[in-house]
Coordinates of C-alpha atoms in Angstrom, one line a residue:
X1 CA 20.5 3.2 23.0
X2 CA 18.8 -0.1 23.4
X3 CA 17.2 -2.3 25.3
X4 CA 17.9 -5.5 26.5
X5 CA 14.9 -8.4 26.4
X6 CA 13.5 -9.0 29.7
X7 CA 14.3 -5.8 31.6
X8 CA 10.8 -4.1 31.0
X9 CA 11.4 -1.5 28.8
X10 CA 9.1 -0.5 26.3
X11 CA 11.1 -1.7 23.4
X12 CA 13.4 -4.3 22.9
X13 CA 16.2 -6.0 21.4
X14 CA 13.4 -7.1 18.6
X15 CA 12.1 -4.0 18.3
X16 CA 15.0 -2.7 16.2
X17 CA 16.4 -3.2 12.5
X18 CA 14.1 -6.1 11.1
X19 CA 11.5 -6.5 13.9
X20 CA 9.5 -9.3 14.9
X21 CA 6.0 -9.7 14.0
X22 CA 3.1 -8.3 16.2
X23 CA -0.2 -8.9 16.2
X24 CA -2.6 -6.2 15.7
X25 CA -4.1 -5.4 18.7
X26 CA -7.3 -4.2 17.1
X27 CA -7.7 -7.3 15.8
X28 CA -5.2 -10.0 16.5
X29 CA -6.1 -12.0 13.5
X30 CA -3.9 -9.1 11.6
X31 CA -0.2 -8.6 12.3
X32 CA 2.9 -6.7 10.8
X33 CA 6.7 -6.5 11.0
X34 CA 8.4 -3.7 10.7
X35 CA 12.3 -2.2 10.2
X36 CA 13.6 0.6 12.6
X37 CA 16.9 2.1 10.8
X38 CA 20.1 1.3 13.0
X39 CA 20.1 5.0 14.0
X40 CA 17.5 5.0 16.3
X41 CA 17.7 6.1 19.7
X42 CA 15.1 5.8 22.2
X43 CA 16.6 8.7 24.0
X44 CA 16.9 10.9 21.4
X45 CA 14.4 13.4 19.6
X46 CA 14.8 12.9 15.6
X47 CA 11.5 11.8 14.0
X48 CA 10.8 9.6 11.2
X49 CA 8.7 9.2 8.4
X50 CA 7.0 6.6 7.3
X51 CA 7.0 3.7 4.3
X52 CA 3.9 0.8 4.2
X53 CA 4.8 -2.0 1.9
X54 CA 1.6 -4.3 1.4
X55 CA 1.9 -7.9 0.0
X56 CA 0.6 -9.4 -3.1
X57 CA -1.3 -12.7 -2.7
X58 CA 1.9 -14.7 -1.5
X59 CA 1.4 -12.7 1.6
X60 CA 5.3 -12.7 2.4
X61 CA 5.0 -9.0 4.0
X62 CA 8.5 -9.8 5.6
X63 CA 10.1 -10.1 2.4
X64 CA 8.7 -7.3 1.1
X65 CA 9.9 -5.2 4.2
X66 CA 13.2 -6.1 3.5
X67 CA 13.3 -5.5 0.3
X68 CA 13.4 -1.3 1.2
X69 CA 15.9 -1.8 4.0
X70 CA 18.2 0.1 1.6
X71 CA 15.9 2.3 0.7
X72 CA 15.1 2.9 5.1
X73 CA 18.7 3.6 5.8
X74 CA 19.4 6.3 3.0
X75 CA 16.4 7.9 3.6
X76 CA 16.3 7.8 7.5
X77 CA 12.1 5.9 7.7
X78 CA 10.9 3.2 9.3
X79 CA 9.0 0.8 6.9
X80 CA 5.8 -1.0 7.7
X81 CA 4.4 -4.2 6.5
X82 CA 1.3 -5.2 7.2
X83 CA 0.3 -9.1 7.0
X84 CA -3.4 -9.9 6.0
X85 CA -4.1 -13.7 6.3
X86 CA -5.8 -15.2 3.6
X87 CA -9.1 -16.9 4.7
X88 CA -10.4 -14.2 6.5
X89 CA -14.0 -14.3 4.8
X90 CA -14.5 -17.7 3.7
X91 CA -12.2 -20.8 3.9
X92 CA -9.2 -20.4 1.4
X93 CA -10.2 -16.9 0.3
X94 CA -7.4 -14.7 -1.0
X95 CA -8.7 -11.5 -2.5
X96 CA -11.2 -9.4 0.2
X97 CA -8.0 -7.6 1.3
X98 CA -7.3 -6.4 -2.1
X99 CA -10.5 -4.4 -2.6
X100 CA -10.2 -2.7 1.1
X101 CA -14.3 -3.2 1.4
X102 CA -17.3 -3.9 -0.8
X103 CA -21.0 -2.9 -0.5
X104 CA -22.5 -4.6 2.0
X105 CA -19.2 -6.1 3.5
X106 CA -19.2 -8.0 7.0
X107 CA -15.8 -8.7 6.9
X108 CA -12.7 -6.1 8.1
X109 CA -12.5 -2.6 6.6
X110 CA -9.1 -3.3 6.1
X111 CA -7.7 0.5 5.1
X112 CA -8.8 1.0 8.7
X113 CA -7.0 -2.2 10.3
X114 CA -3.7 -0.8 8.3
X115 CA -4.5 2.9 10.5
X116 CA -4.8 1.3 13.2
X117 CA -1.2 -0.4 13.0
X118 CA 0.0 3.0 12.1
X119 CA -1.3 4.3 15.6
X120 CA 0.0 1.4 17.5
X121 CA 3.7 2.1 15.8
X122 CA 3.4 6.2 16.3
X123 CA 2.5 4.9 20.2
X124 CA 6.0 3.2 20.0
X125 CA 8.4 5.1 18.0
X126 CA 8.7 9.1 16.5
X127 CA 7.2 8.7 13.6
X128 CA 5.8 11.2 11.3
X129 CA 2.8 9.3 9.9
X130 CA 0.1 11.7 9.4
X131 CA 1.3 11.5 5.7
X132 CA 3.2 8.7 4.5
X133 CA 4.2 6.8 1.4
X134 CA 2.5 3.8 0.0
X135 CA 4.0 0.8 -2.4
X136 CA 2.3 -2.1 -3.5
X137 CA 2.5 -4.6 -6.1
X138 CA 0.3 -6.6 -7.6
X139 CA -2.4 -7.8 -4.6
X140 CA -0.7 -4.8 -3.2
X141 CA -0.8 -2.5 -6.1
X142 CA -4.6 -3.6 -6.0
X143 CA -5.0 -2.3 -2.1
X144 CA -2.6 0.8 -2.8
X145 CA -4.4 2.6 -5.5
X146 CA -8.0 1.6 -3.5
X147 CA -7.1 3.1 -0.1
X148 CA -5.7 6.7 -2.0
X149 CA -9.2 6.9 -3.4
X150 CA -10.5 5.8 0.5
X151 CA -7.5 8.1 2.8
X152 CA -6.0 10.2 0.5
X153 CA -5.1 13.3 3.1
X154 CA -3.3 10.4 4.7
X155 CA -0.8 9.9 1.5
X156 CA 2.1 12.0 0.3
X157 CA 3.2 9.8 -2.1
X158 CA 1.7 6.0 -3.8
X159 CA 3.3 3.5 -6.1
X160 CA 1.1 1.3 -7.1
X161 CA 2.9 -2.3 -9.0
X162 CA 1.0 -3.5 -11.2
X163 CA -2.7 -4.7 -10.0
X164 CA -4.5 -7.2 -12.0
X165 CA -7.6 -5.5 -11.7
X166 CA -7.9 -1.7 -11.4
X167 CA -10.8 0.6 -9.7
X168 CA -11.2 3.8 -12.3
X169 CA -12.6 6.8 -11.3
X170 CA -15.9 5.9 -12.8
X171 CA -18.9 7.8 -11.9
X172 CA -20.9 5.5 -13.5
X173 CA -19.7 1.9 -12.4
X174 CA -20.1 0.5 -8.5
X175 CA -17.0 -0.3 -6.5
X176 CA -14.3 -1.8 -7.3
X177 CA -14.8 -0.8 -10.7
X178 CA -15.7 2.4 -10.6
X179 CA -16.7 5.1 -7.5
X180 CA -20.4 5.8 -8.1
X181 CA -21.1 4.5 -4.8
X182 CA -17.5 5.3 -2.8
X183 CA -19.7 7.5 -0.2
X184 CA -21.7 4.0 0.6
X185 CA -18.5 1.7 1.0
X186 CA -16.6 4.2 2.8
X187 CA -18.8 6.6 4.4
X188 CA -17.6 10.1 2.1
X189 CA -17.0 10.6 -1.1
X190 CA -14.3 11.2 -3.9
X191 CA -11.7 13.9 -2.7
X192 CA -10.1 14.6 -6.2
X193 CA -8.5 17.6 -4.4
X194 CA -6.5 16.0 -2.0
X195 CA -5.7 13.0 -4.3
X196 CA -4.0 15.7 -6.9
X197 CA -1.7 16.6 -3.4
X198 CA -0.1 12.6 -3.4
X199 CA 2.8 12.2 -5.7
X200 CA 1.2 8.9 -7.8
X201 CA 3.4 6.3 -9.6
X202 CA 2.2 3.2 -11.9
X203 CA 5.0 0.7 -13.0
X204 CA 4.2 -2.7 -14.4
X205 CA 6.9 -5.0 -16.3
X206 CA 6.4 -4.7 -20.4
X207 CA 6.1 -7.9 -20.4
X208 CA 3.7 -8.6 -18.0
X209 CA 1.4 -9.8 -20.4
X210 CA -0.2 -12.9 -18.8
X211 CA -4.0 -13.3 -17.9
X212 CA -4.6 -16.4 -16.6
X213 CA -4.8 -14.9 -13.0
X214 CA -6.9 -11.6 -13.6
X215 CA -9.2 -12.6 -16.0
X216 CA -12.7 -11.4 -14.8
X217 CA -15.2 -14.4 -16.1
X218 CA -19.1 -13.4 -15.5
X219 CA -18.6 -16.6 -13.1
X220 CA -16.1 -14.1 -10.8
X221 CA -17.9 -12.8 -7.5
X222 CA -16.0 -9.3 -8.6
X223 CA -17.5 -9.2 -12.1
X224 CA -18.9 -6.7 -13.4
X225 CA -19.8 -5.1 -17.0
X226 CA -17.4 -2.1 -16.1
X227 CA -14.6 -4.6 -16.0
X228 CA -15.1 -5.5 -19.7
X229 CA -13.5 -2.2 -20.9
X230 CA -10.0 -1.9 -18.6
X231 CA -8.1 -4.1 -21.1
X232 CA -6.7 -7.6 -20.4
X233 CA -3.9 -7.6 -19.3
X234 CA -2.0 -5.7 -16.3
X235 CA -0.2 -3.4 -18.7
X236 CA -3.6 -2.3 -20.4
X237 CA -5.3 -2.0 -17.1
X238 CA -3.2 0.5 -15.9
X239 CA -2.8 2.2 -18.6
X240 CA -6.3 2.7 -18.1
X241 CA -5.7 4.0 -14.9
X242 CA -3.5 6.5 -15.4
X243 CA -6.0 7.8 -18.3
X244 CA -8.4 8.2 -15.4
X245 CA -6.7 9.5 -13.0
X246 CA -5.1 12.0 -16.0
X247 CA -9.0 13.2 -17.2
X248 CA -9.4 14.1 -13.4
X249 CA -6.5 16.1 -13.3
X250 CA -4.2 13.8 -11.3
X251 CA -0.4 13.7 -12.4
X252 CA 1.1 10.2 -12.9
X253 CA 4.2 9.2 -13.1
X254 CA 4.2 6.1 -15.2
X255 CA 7.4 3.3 -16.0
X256 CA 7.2 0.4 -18.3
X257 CA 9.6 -1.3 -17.1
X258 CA 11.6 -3.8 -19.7
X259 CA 11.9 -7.0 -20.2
X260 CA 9.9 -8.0 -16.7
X261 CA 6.9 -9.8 -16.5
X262 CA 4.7 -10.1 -13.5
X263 CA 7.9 -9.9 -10.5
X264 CA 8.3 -7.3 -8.4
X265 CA 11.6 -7.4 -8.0
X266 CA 13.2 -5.3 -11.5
X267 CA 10.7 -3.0 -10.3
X268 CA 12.3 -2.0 -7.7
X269 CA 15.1 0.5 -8.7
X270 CA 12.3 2.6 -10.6
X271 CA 10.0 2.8 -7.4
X272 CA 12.7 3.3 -4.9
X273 CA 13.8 6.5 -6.9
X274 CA 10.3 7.7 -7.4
X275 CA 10.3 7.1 -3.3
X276 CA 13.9 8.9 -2.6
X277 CA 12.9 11.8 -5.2
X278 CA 9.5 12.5 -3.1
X279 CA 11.4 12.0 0.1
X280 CA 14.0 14.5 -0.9
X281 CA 11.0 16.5 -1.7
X282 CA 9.0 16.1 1.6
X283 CA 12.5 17.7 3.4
X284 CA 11.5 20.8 1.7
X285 CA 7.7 20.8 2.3
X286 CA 5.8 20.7 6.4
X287 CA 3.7 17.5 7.0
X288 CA 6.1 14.9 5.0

């Protein structure tokens, strides 16, 4: 059942399959899209869990949306994604989103603008969101990995695509390189506990080998001397990763994917059946 635009129902004819864009209304200088599989029924009572896709720098969140479509209808979930405007901090700025908050931050605390969308969707349509899976890649592999070390009771499952620069659970390095002061940027600290309960995957092409983009100059506002030991290129970064979340006791799931460079696209197939796999999973288990 649907309904038709202008007659005052809650949703609409837009509110369906690939969905227009909204405007967060937390802060309306945020928006998302969204797709609603074709077998939802306002009328009826079968809930739905829930996939967030977040951009790389490009920002084409609707793209990115569409690109699980397949993945929504097999699998019976709703997919967000979430748009985050470059220039929110300074004119032309295209990374704050990426590193969720810093020390000292005035701008958003962008985990929590993503929550909030999630509670403005659940307000809307059955959705189980209190866990839900998480992809990124690149810019969005950057914000994935960031807000499981931020919300990760919130997660059942991460991908995170290949981030050109990596936060390692670091006790002795500031954020984003490391977590020594995670209680300060986020108010609490590390929860290694609940981040060994999300199903974690790292993919990066084997040839994604180029630096010009993620090379951390002492001239970068994110340098730091931390940075100077996570390798140089995306490959060797998460590689380094995965060794720290390993030596915490975190299981990763890691695919070098061949001959692919920095796209997301021949990704894909390898993170949608890391996805379907924990899915399949979450039938089995309460609260996913």
């Amino acid at each position: 059942m649907r309904s038709t635009p202008g007659h005052g129902e809650i949703l609409s004819y837009y509110d369906f399959g690939r969905t227009t864009v909204q405007v967060c209304a937390a802060d309306p200088r945020f928006s998302y899209c969204a797709y609603v599989p074709e077998s939802y029924d306002e009328a009826g009572d079968r809930r739905y869990r829930l996939l967030v896709v977040v951009h790389g720098t490009m920002r084409d969140n609707a793209a990115c949306r569409d690109a699980f479509i397949d993945l929504a209808e097999a699998q019976q979930l709703i997919v967000l994604a979430p748009l985050f405007p470059a220039g929110i901090t300074a004119p032309r700025e295209l990374s704050s989103y990426k590193r969720l908050r810093g020390p000292g931050d005035t701008g958003p605390a962008y985990d929590l603008i993503l929550l909030q969308m999630i509670r403005e969707m659940q307000a809307l349509y059955r959705i189980d969101a209190e866990r839900f899976a998480l992809f990124g890649f690149s810019g969005g592999g950057h914000f994935a990995h960031r807000f499981l070390y931020a919300h990760p009771e919130r997660l059942a499952a991460v991908s995170i695509g290949a981030p050109g620069i990596v936060t390692l659970l670091d006790d002795q390095a500031d954020w984003p390189a490391g977590v020594r002061d995670i209680d300060t940027v986020f108010g609490r600290p590390i929860d290694l506990a609940a981040m060994r309960r999300v199903a974690v995957q790292m993919v990066v092409g084997a040839e994604d080998t180029a630096t010009w983009e993620i090379a951390i100059t002492r001239d970068n506002p994110w340098w730091q001397p931390a940075f100077e030991s996570h390798g140089a290129t995306r490959i060797e970064r998460l590689a380094a990763l995965k060794a720290s979340f390993e030596s915490c006791g975190i299981p990763v799931t890691h695919d070098l994917v061949p001959e692919t460079a920095h796209r997301q696209e021949p990704l894909l197939p390898v993170v949608k059946r890391f996805l379907s796999e924990r899915f399949a999973q979450g039938e089995r288990e309460p609260g996913f």
